[in-house]
PDB file of C-alpha atoms in Angstrom:
ATOM      1  CA  MET A   1      24.557  32.513  10.353  1.00 45.00           C
ATOM      2  CA  LYS A   2      25.712  28.930  10.806  1.00 54.00           C
ATOM      3  CA  ASN A   3      22.821  28.200  13.182  1.00 59.00           C
ATOM      4  CA  ASN A   4      20.288  29.464  10.660  1.00 76.00           C
ATOM      5  CA  GLN A   5      21.945  27.255   8.053  1.00 82.00           C
ATOM      6  CA  GLN A   6      21.447  24.223  10.325  1.00 80.00           C
ATOM      7  CA  LEU A   7      17.774  25.098  10.806  1.00 79.00           C
ATOM      8  CA  VAL A   8      17.284  25.515   7.052  1.00 86.00           C
ATOM      9  CA  GLN A   9      18.986  22.153   6.523  1.00 87.00           C
ATOM     10  CA  ILE A  10      16.703  20.440   9.049  1.00 85.00           C
ATOM     11  CA  ASN A  11      13.616  22.007   7.497  1.00 84.00           C
ATOM     12  CA  ARG A  12      14.799  20.920   4.048  1.00 91.00           C
ATOM     13  CA  ASN A  13      15.093  17.382   5.404  1.00 91.00           C
ATOM     14  CA  PHE A  14      11.594  17.656   6.906  1.00 88.00           C
ATOM     15  CA  ILE A  15      10.213  18.615   3.506  1.00 91.00           C
ATOM     16  CA  ILE A  16      12.015  15.787   1.694  1.00 95.00           C
ATOM     17  CA  CYS A  17      10.812  13.291   4.285  1.00 93.00           C
ATOM     18  CA  PHE A  18       7.299  14.736   4.148  1.00 91.00           C
ATOM     19  CA  ILE A  19       7.071  14.293   0.374  1.00 94.00           C
ATOM     20  CA  VAL A  20       8.262  10.681   0.424  1.00 96.00           C
ATOM     21  CA  SER A  21       6.335   9.721   3.553  1.00 94.00           C
ATOM     22  CA  ALA A  22       3.125  11.439   2.437  1.00 94.00           C
ATOM     23  CA  SER A  23       3.299   9.688  -0.929  1.00 95.00           C
ATOM     24  CA  PHE A  24       3.723   6.244   0.595  1.00 96.00           C
ATOM     25  CA  SER A  25       1.129   6.959   3.282  1.00 95.00           C
ATOM     26  CA  ALA A  26      -1.420   7.959   0.645  1.00 96.00           C
ATOM     27  CA  VAL A  27      -0.841   4.694  -1.202  1.00 96.00           C
ATOM     28  CA  ILE A  28      -1.150   2.669   2.003  1.00 96.00           C
ATOM     29  CA  ALA A  29      -4.313   4.526   3.016  1.00 96.00           C
ATOM     30  CA  GLN A  30      -5.862   3.815  -0.365  1.00 96.00           C
ATOM     31  CA  LEU A  31      -4.872   0.147  -0.248  1.00 97.00           C
ATOM     32  CA  LEU A  32      -6.457  -0.164   3.206  1.00 96.00           C
ATOM     33  CA  SER A  33      -9.555   1.884   2.415  1.00 94.00           C
ATOM     34  CA  GLU A  34     -11.793  -1.204   2.602  1.00 95.00           C
ATOM     35  CA  TYR A  35     -10.841  -1.822   6.232  1.00 96.00           C
ATOM     36  CA  GLU A  36     -12.187  -0.098   9.331  1.00 96.00           C
ATOM     37  CA  ASN A  37     -11.135   3.549   9.502  1.00 95.00           C
ATOM     38  CA  GLN A  38      -9.274   3.001  12.790  1.00 96.00           C
ATOM     39  CA  ILE A  39      -7.105   0.321  11.183  1.00 96.00           C
ATOM     40  CA  THR A  40      -6.512   2.364   8.042  1.00 96.00           C
ATOM     41  CA  THR A  41      -5.592   5.418  10.110  1.00 96.00           C
ATOM     42  CA  THR A  42      -3.237   3.580  12.464  1.00 96.00           C
ATOM     43  CA  VAL A  43      -1.409   1.511   9.816  1.00 96.00           C
ATOM     44  CA  THR A  44      -1.068   4.546   7.541  1.00 96.00           C
ATOM     45  CA  ILE A  45       0.489   6.634  10.304  1.00 95.00           C
ATOM     46  CA  VAL A  46       2.842   3.852  11.463  1.00 95.00           C
ATOM     47  CA  THR A  47       3.997   3.301   7.874  1.00 95.00           C
ATOM     48  CA  GLY A  48       4.572   7.025   7.470  1.00 94.00           C
ATOM     49  CA  TYR A  49       6.622   7.139  10.668  1.00 90.00           C
ATOM     50  CA  ILE A  50       8.878   4.293   9.588  1.00 94.00           C
ATOM     51  CA  ILE A  51       9.537   5.894   6.219  1.00 95.00           C
ATOM     52  CA  TYR A  52       9.866   9.434   7.575  1.00 92.00           C
ATOM     53  CA  PHE A  53      12.348   8.655  10.345  1.00 90.00           C
ATOM     54  CA  GLY A  54      14.307   6.189   8.248  1.00 94.00           C
ATOM     55  CA  ILE A  55      14.930   8.840   5.622  1.00 96.00           C
ATOM     56  CA  PHE A  56      15.424  11.638   8.149  1.00 92.00           C
ATOM     57  CA  ALA A  57      18.051   9.655  10.062  1.00 91.00           C
ATOM     58  CA  GLY A  58      20.023   9.057   6.869  1.00 94.00           C
ATOM     59  CA  LEU A  59      19.796  12.681   5.726  1.00 94.00           C
ATOM     60  CA  PHE A  60      20.714  14.002   9.170  1.00 88.00           C
ATOM     61  CA  TYR A  61      23.703  11.673   9.394  1.00 87.00           C
ATOM     62  CA  PHE A  62      25.079  12.661   5.989  1.00 90.00           C
ATOM     63  CA  ASP A  63      24.480  16.372   6.632  1.00 87.00           C
ATOM     64  CA  ASN A  64      26.220  16.382  10.011  1.00 82.00           C
ATOM     65  CA  LYS A  65      28.843  13.624  10.094  1.00 83.00           C
ATOM     66  CA  ASN A  66      31.749  15.983   9.363  1.00 84.00           C
ATOM     67  CA  ARG A  67      30.373  18.699  11.631  1.00 81.00           C
ATOM     68  CA  TYR A  68      30.116  16.318  14.587  1.00 80.00           C
ATOM     69  CA  LYS A  69      33.651  15.030  14.031  1.00 82.00           C
ATOM     70  CA  GLN A  70      34.884  18.542  14.826  1.00 83.00           C
ATOM     71  CA  MET A  71      32.702  19.091  17.920  1.00 81.00           C
ATOM     72  CA  LYS A  72      33.358  18.146  21.523  1.00 85.00           C
ATOM     73  CA  SER A  73      31.301  15.160  22.632  1.00 83.00           C
ATOM     74  CA  SER A  74      29.645  17.200  25.402  1.00 83.00           C
ATOM     75  CA  LEU A  75      28.378  19.729  22.820  1.00 82.00           C
ATOM     76  CA  ILE A  76      27.132  16.928  20.578  1.00 80.00           C
ATOM     77  CA  ARG A  77      25.195  15.381  23.480  1.00 85.00           C
ATOM     78  CA  LYS A  78      23.712  18.748  24.432  1.00 85.00           C
ATOM     79  CA  GLU A  79      22.638  19.468  20.857  1.00 82.00           C
ATOM     80  CA  LEU A  80      21.196  15.999  20.293  1.00 83.00           C
ATOM     81  CA  LEU A  81      19.292  16.124  23.595  1.00 86.00           C
ATOM     82  CA  SER A  82      17.796  19.477  22.635  1.00 84.00           C
ATOM     83  CA  MET A  83      16.870  18.130  19.205  1.00 83.00           C
ATOM     84  CA  ILE A  84      15.266  15.015  20.659  1.00 87.00           C
ATOM     85  CA  SER A  85      13.246  17.192  23.038  1.00 88.00           C
ATOM     86  CA  SER A  86      12.172  19.455  20.178  1.00 86.00           C
ATOM     87  CA  PHE A  87      11.263  16.535  17.952  1.00 87.00           C
ATOM     88  CA  GLY A  88       9.420  14.839  20.818  1.00 90.00           C
ATOM     89  CA  LEU A  89       7.271  17.898  21.419  1.00 92.00           C
ATOM     90  CA  GLY A  90       6.696  18.175  17.674  1.00 91.00           C
ATOM     91  CA  GLU A  91       5.682  14.516  17.518  1.00 91.00           C
ATOM     92  CA  ILE A  92       3.115  14.949  20.257  1.00 94.00           C
ATOM     93  CA  ILE A  93       1.558  17.837  18.358  1.00 95.00           C
ATOM     94  CA  TYR A  94       1.831  15.899  15.092  1.00 94.00           C
ATOM     95  CA  LEU A  95      -0.015  12.880  16.499  1.00 95.00           C
ATOM     96  CA  VAL A  96      -2.642  14.963  18.264  1.00 96.00           C
ATOM     97  CA  ILE A  97      -3.479  16.457  14.857  1.00 97.00           C
ATOM     98  CA  ARG A  98      -2.682  13.587  12.460  1.00 96.00           C
ATOM     99  CA  TRP A  99      -4.651  10.675  13.894  1.00 96.00           C
ATOM    100  CA  PRO A 100      -7.949  12.495  14.553  1.00 97.00           C
ATOM    101  CA  SER A 101      -7.830  14.481  11.316  1.00 97.00           C
ATOM    102  CA  LEU A 102      -7.138  11.418   9.153  1.00 96.00           C
ATOM    103  CA  TYR A 103      -9.818   9.444  10.957  1.00 96.00           C
ATOM    104  CA  TYR A 104     -12.304  12.322  10.644  1.00 97.00           C
ATOM    105  CA  PHE A 105     -11.603  12.767   6.921  1.00 97.00           C
ATOM    106  CA  LEU A 106     -12.100   9.024   6.360  1.00 96.00           C
ATOM    107  CA  GLU A 107     -15.331   9.066   8.375  1.00 96.00           C
ATOM    108  CA  PHE A 108     -16.476  12.097   6.406  1.00 95.00           C
ATOM    109  CA  GLY A 109     -16.093  10.060   3.214  1.00 95.00           C
ATOM    110  CA  ILE A 110     -13.066  11.726   1.642  1.00 96.00           C
ATOM    111  CA  GLU A 111     -11.123   9.351  -0.598  1.00 96.00           C
ATOM    112  CA  ALA A 112      -8.453   7.628   1.536  1.00 96.00           C
ATOM    113  CA  TYR A 113      -5.394   8.820  -0.388  1.00 95.00           C
ATOM    114  CA  LEU A 114      -6.646  12.424  -0.342  1.00 97.00           C
ATOM    115  CA  ALA A 115      -7.589  12.243   3.348  1.00 97.00           C
ATOM    116  CA  SER A 116      -4.074  11.007   4.110  1.00 96.00           C
ATOM    117  CA  LEU A 117      -2.408  13.761   2.075  1.00 96.00           C
ATOM    118  CA  ILE A 118      -4.495  16.545   3.619  1.00 96.00           C
ATOM    119  CA  SER A 119      -4.013  15.227   7.148  1.00 96.00           C
ATOM    120  CA  GLU A 120      -0.285  14.748   6.588  1.00 94.00           C
ATOM    121  CA  MET A 121       0.122  18.269   5.225  1.00 94.00           C
ATOM    122  CA  ILE A 122      -1.701  19.913   8.136  1.00 96.00           C
ATOM    123  CA  SER A 123       0.107  17.917  10.812  1.00 95.00           C
ATOM    124  CA  THR A 124       3.545  18.245   9.190  1.00 92.00           C
ATOM    125  CA  ILE A 125       3.229  22.024   8.945  1.00 93.00           C
ATOM    126  CA  CYS A 126       2.358  22.159  12.644  1.00 95.00           C
ATOM    127  CA  TYR A 127       5.255  19.782  13.390  1.00 91.00           C
ATOM    128  CA  MET A 128       7.774  21.873  11.437  1.00 88.00           C
ATOM    129  CA  ILE A 129       6.656  25.099  13.092  1.00 91.00           C
ATOM    130  CA  THR A 130       6.819  23.547  16.567  1.00 92.00           C
ATOM    131  CA  VAL A 131      10.268  22.026  16.089  1.00 88.00           C
ATOM    132  CA  SER A 132      11.710  25.146  14.429  1.00 86.00           C
ATOM    133  CA  VAL A 133      10.380  27.477  17.128  1.00 88.00           C
ATOM    134  CA  PHE A 134      11.560  25.177  19.927  1.00 86.00           C
ATOM    135  CA  LEU A 135      15.046  24.796  18.397  1.00 83.00           C
ATOM    136  CA  ARG A 136      15.352  28.576  18.065  1.00 82.00           C
ATOM    137  CA  LYS A 137      14.016  29.241  21.581  1.00 82.00           C
ATOM    138  CA  THR A 138      16.464  26.757  23.095  1.00 77.00           C
ATOM    139  CA  LYS A 139      19.202  28.318  20.933  1.00 73.00           C
ATOM    140  CA  THR A 140      20.079  24.935  19.489  1.00 69.00           C
ATOM    141  CA  PHE A 141      20.066  26.418  15.984  1.00 65.00           C
TER     142      PHE A 141
END
């Protein structure tokens, strides 16, 4: 039960980070809509990453600081390594979907803020599924 609670907590953090990051990314995309689509796409995604991981790191720390105080350091390392691997795989999938889809939507003529939101939603769903499945398969959570 505790493991499922950890997975729910991580997914809750993903959703919070998604909402904030997607909102800021949409604004950035719209502000950069007059630039080349490659520039708009790249800067929008980099901005989203900075916001997303900044918030996620804070949420993860506050959610787990007491839990990690009670764990052996070897278990903490093992869990964090598994999480980093899961997140890394998720990030590869996220980027493989996010950059081309945002660029395509911009090329297609969809308004920049909307293109960013749609692309972010599709890639974040794929990211969350990948990370959740990988964390469960590795029995991290």
